Amino acid sequence: MSAFITSDLHIGHNKEFLYNPRGFDNIYDHDRALIKNWNNTVADDDIVYVLGDLMLGDNAYGCSTFNHLNGRKIIILGNHDTDTRRELYPNLRGVVEVTYATVLKYEGYHFYLSHYGALTSNHDYDKPLKQRLISLCGHTHTKDRFADWDKGYIYHCELDAHDMRPINIDQIIRDIEEKNSIV
């Protein structure tokens, strides 16, 4: 069993500004690629933290598409996760929890998971990474996973920054350790 993080699936969000920068001509090609990439990455017994913005537009289409995704999912709500969608999410395939934010402790590291980047450190560069709270987020659709690193320990997990697939928590740790050794 592995743990993965992702954000900003935007299933069914039929706007060019979303799917074109991700390399697609339409939302249906985007959503098919999302399913393929996800299921080639995530097994049914893996856990996936989805940091908000699952779907937009037609909820029936969004739910049907989401139900094709492997894994056990913990959904962290984002700005596009309306009250109606929040009521739908617990009934989707593999969803084990729906919440607003959470702390994940993994292999001695501490992560704050939210749709939005959170200032979780005081630039305490003298402390080891395992003594810091690292913010994992999405929301901005940046391709740069370290876009907000200068504000504090903030790592972006949106699909845009990870080739349209969830990112393994061990890879996140490797990325952060490498970035921290450069700073």
PDB file of C-alpha atoms in Angstrom:
ATOM      1  CA  MET A   1       0.000   0.000   0.000  1.00  0.00           C
ATOM      2  CA  SER A   2       1.255   3.467  -0.940  1.00  0.00           C
ATOM      3  CA  ALA A   3       0.060   6.991  -0.208  1.00  0.00           C
ATOM      4  CA  PHE A   4      -0.459   9.602  -2.903  1.00  0.00           C
ATOM      5  CA  ILE A   5      -1.430  13.275  -2.967  1.00  0.00           C
ATOM      6  CA  THR A   6      -3.144  15.209  -5.765  1.00  0.00           C
ATOM      7  CA  SER A   7      -5.302  18.248  -6.286  1.00  0.00           C
ATOM      8  CA  ASP A   8      -7.496  20.093  -8.748  1.00  0.00           C
ATOM      9  CA  LEU A   9      -8.887  17.253 -10.853  1.00  0.00           C
ATOM     10  CA  HIS A  10     -11.541  19.587 -12.286  1.00  0.00           C
ATOM     11  CA  ILE A  11     -13.407  16.664 -13.862  1.00  0.00           C
ATOM     12  CA  GLY A  12     -15.934  17.979 -16.378  1.00  0.00           C
ATOM     13  CA  HIS A  13     -14.686  21.587 -16.161  1.00  0.00           C
ATOM     14  CA  ASN A  14     -15.237  22.448 -19.799  1.00  0.00           C
ATOM     15  CA  LYS A  15     -13.032  25.557 -20.022  1.00  0.00           C
ATOM     16  CA  GLU A  16     -10.070  25.902 -22.367  1.00  0.00           C
ATOM     17  CA  PHE A  17      -8.018  27.757 -19.739  1.00  0.00           C
ATOM     18  CA  LEU A  18      -8.049  24.547 -17.690  1.00  0.00           C
ATOM     19  CA  TYR A  19      -7.512  21.724 -20.175  1.00  0.00           C
ATOM     20  CA  ASN A  20      -5.347  23.527 -22.788  1.00  0.00           C
ATOM     21  CA  PRO A  21      -2.415  24.250 -20.419  1.00  0.00           C
ATOM     22  CA  ARG A  22      -2.575  20.586 -19.384  1.00  0.00           C
ATOM     23  CA  GLY A  23      -2.110  19.604 -23.031  1.00  0.00           C
ATOM     24  CA  PHE A  24      -5.645  18.734 -24.153  1.00  0.00           C
ATOM     25  CA  ASP A  25      -8.031  19.992 -26.828  1.00  0.00           C
ATOM     26  CA  ASN A  26     -11.189  19.251 -24.824  1.00  0.00           C
ATOM     27  CA  ILE A  27     -12.313  18.211 -21.371  1.00  0.00           C
ATOM     28  CA  TYR A  28     -13.249  14.678 -22.423  1.00  0.00           C
ATOM     29  CA  ASP A  29      -9.693  13.908 -23.584  1.00  0.00           C
ATOM     30  CA  HIS A  30      -8.473  15.508 -20.329  1.00  0.00           C
ATOM     31  CA  ASP A  31     -10.731  13.317 -18.204  1.00  0.00           C
ATOM     32  CA  ARG A  32      -9.844  10.119 -20.112  1.00  0.00           C
ATOM     33  CA  ALA A  33      -6.134  10.873 -19.642  1.00  0.00           C
ATOM     34  CA  LEU A  34      -6.726  11.573 -15.946  1.00  0.00           C
ATOM     35  CA  ILE A  35      -8.364   8.156 -15.492  1.00  0.00           C
ATOM     36  CA  LYS A  36      -5.604   6.386 -17.429  1.00  0.00           C
ATOM     37  CA  ASN A  37      -2.718   8.171 -15.648  1.00  0.00           C
ATOM     38  CA  TRP A  38      -4.336   7.776 -12.226  1.00  0.00           C
ATOM     39  CA  ASN A  39      -5.071   4.075 -12.635  1.00  0.00           C
ATOM     40  CA  ASN A  40      -1.583   3.402 -14.020  1.00  0.00           C
ATOM     41  CA  THR A  41      -0.201   5.040 -10.857  1.00  0.00           C
ATOM     42  CA  VAL A  42      -2.625   4.119  -8.058  1.00  0.00           C
ATOM     43  CA  ALA A  43      -3.715   0.603  -7.009  1.00  0.00           C
ATOM     44  CA  ASP A  44      -7.056  -0.129  -5.349  1.00  0.00           C
ATOM     45  CA  ASP A  45      -5.466  -0.578  -1.917  1.00  0.00           C
ATOM     46  CA  ASP A  46      -3.492   2.713  -2.115  1.00  0.00           C
ATOM     47  CA  ILE A  47      -4.673   5.812  -0.287  1.00  0.00           C
ATOM     48  CA  VAL A  48      -5.026   9.086  -2.195  1.00  0.00           C
ATOM     49  CA  TYR A  49      -5.471  12.475  -0.543  1.00  0.00           C
ATOM     50  CA  VAL A  50      -7.363  14.662  -3.018  1.00  0.00           C
ATOM     51  CA  LEU A  51      -6.778  18.298  -2.051  1.00  0.00           C
ATOM     52  CA  GLY A  52      -9.948  19.779  -3.473  1.00  0.00           C
ATOM     53  CA  ASP A  53     -11.713  20.787  -6.661  1.00  0.00           C
ATOM     54  CA  LEU A  54     -12.799  17.352  -7.833  1.00  0.00           C
ATOM     55  CA  MET A  55     -15.340  18.397 -10.446  1.00  0.00           C
ATOM     56  CA  LEU A  56     -17.236  21.230 -12.040  1.00  0.00           C
ATOM     57  CA  GLY A  57     -20.258  21.305 -14.308  1.00  0.00           C
ATOM     58  CA  ASP A  58     -22.466  18.228 -14.548  1.00  0.00           C
ATOM     59  CA  ASN A  59     -22.323  16.415 -11.196  1.00  0.00           C
ATOM     60  CA  ALA A  60     -23.598  13.121 -12.665  1.00  0.00           C
ATOM     61  CA  TYR A  61     -20.771  13.140 -15.229  1.00  0.00           C
ATOM     62  CA  GLY A  62     -18.258  14.141 -12.538  1.00  0.00           C
ATOM     63  CA  CYS A  63     -19.340  11.363 -10.175  1.00  0.00           C
ATOM     64  CA  SER A  64     -19.356   8.756 -12.935  1.00  0.00           C
ATOM     65  CA  THR A  65     -15.842   9.754 -14.038  1.00  0.00           C
ATOM     66  CA  PHE A  66     -14.493   9.892 -10.471  1.00  0.00           C
ATOM     67  CA  ASN A  67     -15.872   6.399  -9.823  1.00  0.00           C
ATOM     68  CA  HIS A  68     -13.403   5.028 -12.396  1.00  0.00           C
ATOM     69  CA  LEU A  69     -10.423   6.089 -10.252  1.00  0.00           C
ATOM     70  CA  ASN A  70      -8.534   3.478  -8.214  1.00  0.00           C
ATOM     71  CA  GLY A  71      -7.703   3.756  -4.545  1.00  0.00           C
ATOM     72  CA  ARG A  72      -9.162   4.742  -1.227  1.00  0.00           C
ATOM     73  CA  LYS A  73      -9.670   8.504  -1.234  1.00  0.00           C
ATOM     74  CA  ILE A  74      -9.654  11.157   1.437  1.00  0.00           C
ATOM     75  CA  ILE A  75     -11.151  14.319   0.013  1.00  0.00           C
ATOM     76  CA  ILE A  76      -9.983  17.679   1.334  1.00  0.00           C
ATOM     77  CA  LEU A  77     -12.526  20.241   0.176  1.00  0.00           C
ATOM     78  CA  GLY A  78     -11.606  23.096  -2.152  1.00  0.00           C
ATOM     79  CA  ASN A  79     -13.259  26.275  -3.363  1.00  0.00           C
ATOM     80  CA  HIS A  80     -15.245  24.508  -6.130  1.00  0.00           C
ATOM     81  CA  ASP A  81     -16.564  21.767  -3.854  1.00  0.00           C
ATOM     82  CA  THR A  82     -20.078  23.107  -3.343  1.00  0.00           C
ATOM     83  CA  ASP A  83     -22.536  21.994  -0.684  1.00  0.00           C
ATOM     84  CA  THR A  84     -24.299  19.795  -3.255  1.00  0.00           C
ATOM     85  CA  ARG A  85     -21.032  18.109  -4.227  1.00  0.00           C
ATOM     86  CA  ARG A  86     -20.013  17.699  -0.585  1.00  0.00           C
ATOM     87  CA  GLU A  87     -23.172  15.666  -0.095  1.00  0.00           C
ATOM     88  CA  LEU A  88     -22.314  13.478  -3.112  1.00  0.00           C
ATOM     89  CA  TYR A  89     -18.664  12.780  -2.254  1.00  0.00           C
ATOM     90  CA  PRO A  90     -19.129  10.287   0.622  1.00  0.00           C
ATOM     91  CA  ASN A  91     -21.079   8.024  -1.762  1.00  0.00           C
ATOM     92  CA  LEU A  92     -18.391   7.915  -4.453  1.00  0.00           C
ATOM     93  CA  ARG A  93     -16.302   4.792  -5.040  1.00  0.00           C
ATOM     94  CA  GLY A  94     -13.449   4.470  -2.590  1.00  0.00           C
ATOM     95  CA  VAL A  95     -14.117   7.638  -0.581  1.00  0.00           C
ATOM     96  CA  VAL A  96     -13.329   7.024   3.079  1.00  0.00           C
ATOM     97  CA  GLU A  97     -13.402  10.606   4.401  1.00  0.00           C
ATOM     98  CA  VAL A  98     -14.382  14.139   3.418  1.00  0.00           C
ATOM     99  CA  THR A  99     -12.904  17.022   5.415  1.00  0.00           C
ATOM    100  CA  TYR A 100     -11.568  20.578   5.129  1.00  0.00           C
ATOM    101  CA  ALA A 101      -7.931  20.068   6.096  1.00  0.00           C
ATOM    102  CA  THR A 102      -5.856  17.505   7.928  1.00  0.00           C
ATOM    103  CA  VAL A 103      -2.395  16.756   9.267  1.00  0.00           C
ATOM    104  CA  LEU A 104      -0.603  13.709   7.899  1.00  0.00           C
ATOM    105  CA  LYS A 105       2.297  12.156   9.791  1.00  0.00           C
ATOM    106  CA  TYR A 106       4.380   9.895   7.575  1.00  0.00           C
ATOM    107  CA  GLU A 107       7.824   8.378   8.180  1.00  0.00           C
ATOM    108  CA  GLY A 108       8.592  11.051  10.775  1.00  0.00           C
ATOM    109  CA  TYR A 109       7.519  13.950   8.528  1.00  0.00           C
ATOM    110  CA  HIS A 110       4.562  16.205   9.275  1.00  0.00           C
ATOM    111  CA  PHE A 111       2.374  17.563   6.498  1.00  0.00           C
ATOM    112  CA  TYR A 112      -0.537  19.983   6.597  1.00  0.00           C
ATOM    113  CA  LEU A 113      -2.944  19.058   3.783  1.00  0.00           C
ATOM    114  CA  SER A 114      -5.273  21.736   2.476  1.00  0.00           C
ATOM    115  CA  HIS A 115      -6.563  22.932  -0.874  1.00  0.00           C
ATOM    116  CA  TYR A 116      -4.861  26.254  -0.180  1.00  0.00           C
ATOM    117  CA  GLY A 117      -1.171  26.806   0.532  1.00  0.00           C
ATOM    118  CA  ALA A 118      -0.798  27.515   4.236  1.00  0.00           C
ATOM    119  CA  LEU A 119       1.997  29.312   6.036  1.00  0.00           C
ATOM    120  CA  THR A 120       3.092  26.561   8.389  1.00  0.00           C
ATOM    121  CA  SER A 121       6.661  27.576   9.207  1.00  0.00           C
ATOM    122  CA  ASN A 122       8.636  30.509  10.474  1.00  0.00           C
ATOM    123  CA  HIS A 123      11.450  29.902   7.983  1.00  0.00           C
ATOM    124  CA  ASP A 124      13.051  27.714  10.610  1.00  0.00           C
ATOM    125  CA  TYR A 125      15.823  26.634   8.259  1.00  0.00           C
ATOM    126  CA  ASP A 126      18.033  25.566  11.142  1.00  0.00           C
ATOM    127  CA  LYS A 127      15.637  22.734  12.059  1.00  0.00           C
ATOM    128  CA  PRO A 128      15.632  19.338  10.333  1.00  0.00           C
ATOM    129  CA  LEU A 129      12.776  18.754   7.873  1.00  0.00           C
ATOM    130  CA  LYS A 130      11.195  16.228  10.219  1.00  0.00           C
ATOM    131  CA  GLN A 131      10.721  18.978  12.810  1.00  0.00           C
ATOM    132  CA  ARG A 132       8.832  21.254  10.431  1.00  0.00           C
ATOM    133  CA  LEU A 133       5.220  21.268   9.306  1.00  0.00           C
ATOM    134  CA  ILE A 134       5.175  21.196   5.497  1.00  0.00           C
ATOM    135  CA  SER A 135       2.130  22.512   3.639  1.00  0.00           C
ATOM    136  CA  LEU A 136       0.871  20.366   0.756  1.00  0.00           C
ATOM    137  CA  CYS A 137      -1.665  22.161  -1.423  1.00  0.00           C
ATOM    138  CA  GLY A 138      -3.142  22.858  -4.836  1.00  0.00           C
ATOM    139  CA  HIS A 139      -5.498  25.637  -5.946  1.00  0.00           C
ATOM    140  CA  THR A 140      -3.224  27.803  -8.112  1.00  0.00           C
ATOM    141  CA  HIS A 141      -2.696  25.384 -11.029  1.00  0.00           C
ATOM    142  CA  THR A 142       1.008  26.121 -11.086  1.00  0.00           C
ATOM    143  CA  LYS A 143       3.383  23.826 -12.929  1.00  0.00           C
ATOM    144  CA  ASP A 144       6.078  24.687 -10.364  1.00  0.00           C
ATOM    145  CA  ARG A 145       5.693  22.482  -7.290  1.00  0.00           C
ATOM    146  CA  PHE A 146       7.884  24.952  -5.362  1.00  0.00           C
ATOM    147  CA  ALA A 147       6.113  28.140  -6.522  1.00  0.00           C
ATOM    148  CA  ASP A 148       5.510  29.277  -2.924  1.00  0.00           C
ATOM    149  CA  TRP A 149       8.554  27.739  -1.240  1.00  0.00           C
ATOM    150  CA  ASP A 150       9.948  31.198  -0.467  1.00  0.00           C
ATOM    151  CA  LYS A 151       6.869  31.925   1.690  1.00  0.00           C
ATOM    152  CA  GLY A 152       7.398  28.869   3.864  1.00  0.00           C
ATOM    153  CA  TYR A 153       7.500  25.157   3.317  1.00  0.00           C
ATOM    154  CA  ILE A 154       4.739  24.935   0.700  1.00  0.00           C
ATOM    155  CA  TYR A 155       4.709  22.165  -1.930  1.00  0.00           C
ATOM    156  CA  HIS A 156       2.143  22.127  -4.766  1.00  0.00           C
ATOM    157  CA  CYS A 157       0.397  18.831  -5.546  1.00  0.00           C
ATOM    158  CA  GLU A 158      -2.014  19.857  -8.302  1.00  0.00           C
ATOM    159  CA  LEU A 159      -2.180  17.754 -11.464  1.00  0.00           C
ATOM    160  CA  ASP A 160      -0.584  20.644 -13.366  1.00  0.00           C
ATOM    161  CA  ALA A 161       2.721  20.193 -11.491  1.00  0.00           C
ATOM    162  CA  HIS A 162       2.818  16.391 -11.733  1.00  0.00           C
ATOM    163  CA  ASP A 163       2.084  15.323 -15.315  1.00  0.00           C
ATOM    164  CA  MET A 164      -1.636  14.752 -14.712  1.00  0.00           C
ATOM    165  CA  ARG A 165      -1.172  12.070 -12.049  1.00  0.00           C
ATOM    166  CA  PRO A 166      -1.152  11.763  -8.254  1.00  0.00           C
ATOM    167  CA  ILE A 167       2.297  12.081  -6.665  1.00  0.00           C
ATOM    168  CA  ASN A 168       3.610   9.476  -4.261  1.00  0.00           C
ATOM    169  CA  ILE A 169       4.348  10.825  -0.768  1.00  0.00           C
ATOM    170  CA  ASP A 170       7.837   9.289  -0.914  1.00  0.00           C
ATOM    171  CA  GLN A 171       8.551  11.298  -4.086  1.00  0.00           C
ATOM    172  CA  ILE A 172       7.298  14.448  -2.368  1.00  0.00           C
ATOM    173  CA  ILE A 173       9.763  13.810   0.460  1.00  0.00           C
ATOM    174  CA  ARG A 174      12.611  13.262  -2.026  1.00  0.00           C
ATOM    175  CA  ASP A 175      11.690  16.479  -3.868  1.00  0.00           C
ATOM    176  CA  ILE A 176      11.576  18.463  -0.619  1.00  0.00           C
ATOM    177  CA  GLU A 177      14.818  17.011   0.713  1.00  0.00           C
ATOM    178  CA  GLU A 178      16.549  17.880  -2.560  1.00  0.00           C
ATOM    179  CA  LYS A 179      15.114  21.414  -2.585  1.00  0.00           C
ATOM    180  CA  ASN A 180      16.026  21.898   1.075  1.00  0.00           C
ATOM    181  CA  SER A 181      19.639  20.878   0.423  1.00  0.00           C
ATOM    182  CA  ILE A 182      19.892  23.598  -2.253  1.00  0.00           C
ATOM    183  CA  VAL A 183      18.392  26.374  -0.098  1.00  0.00           C
TER     184      VAL A 183
END
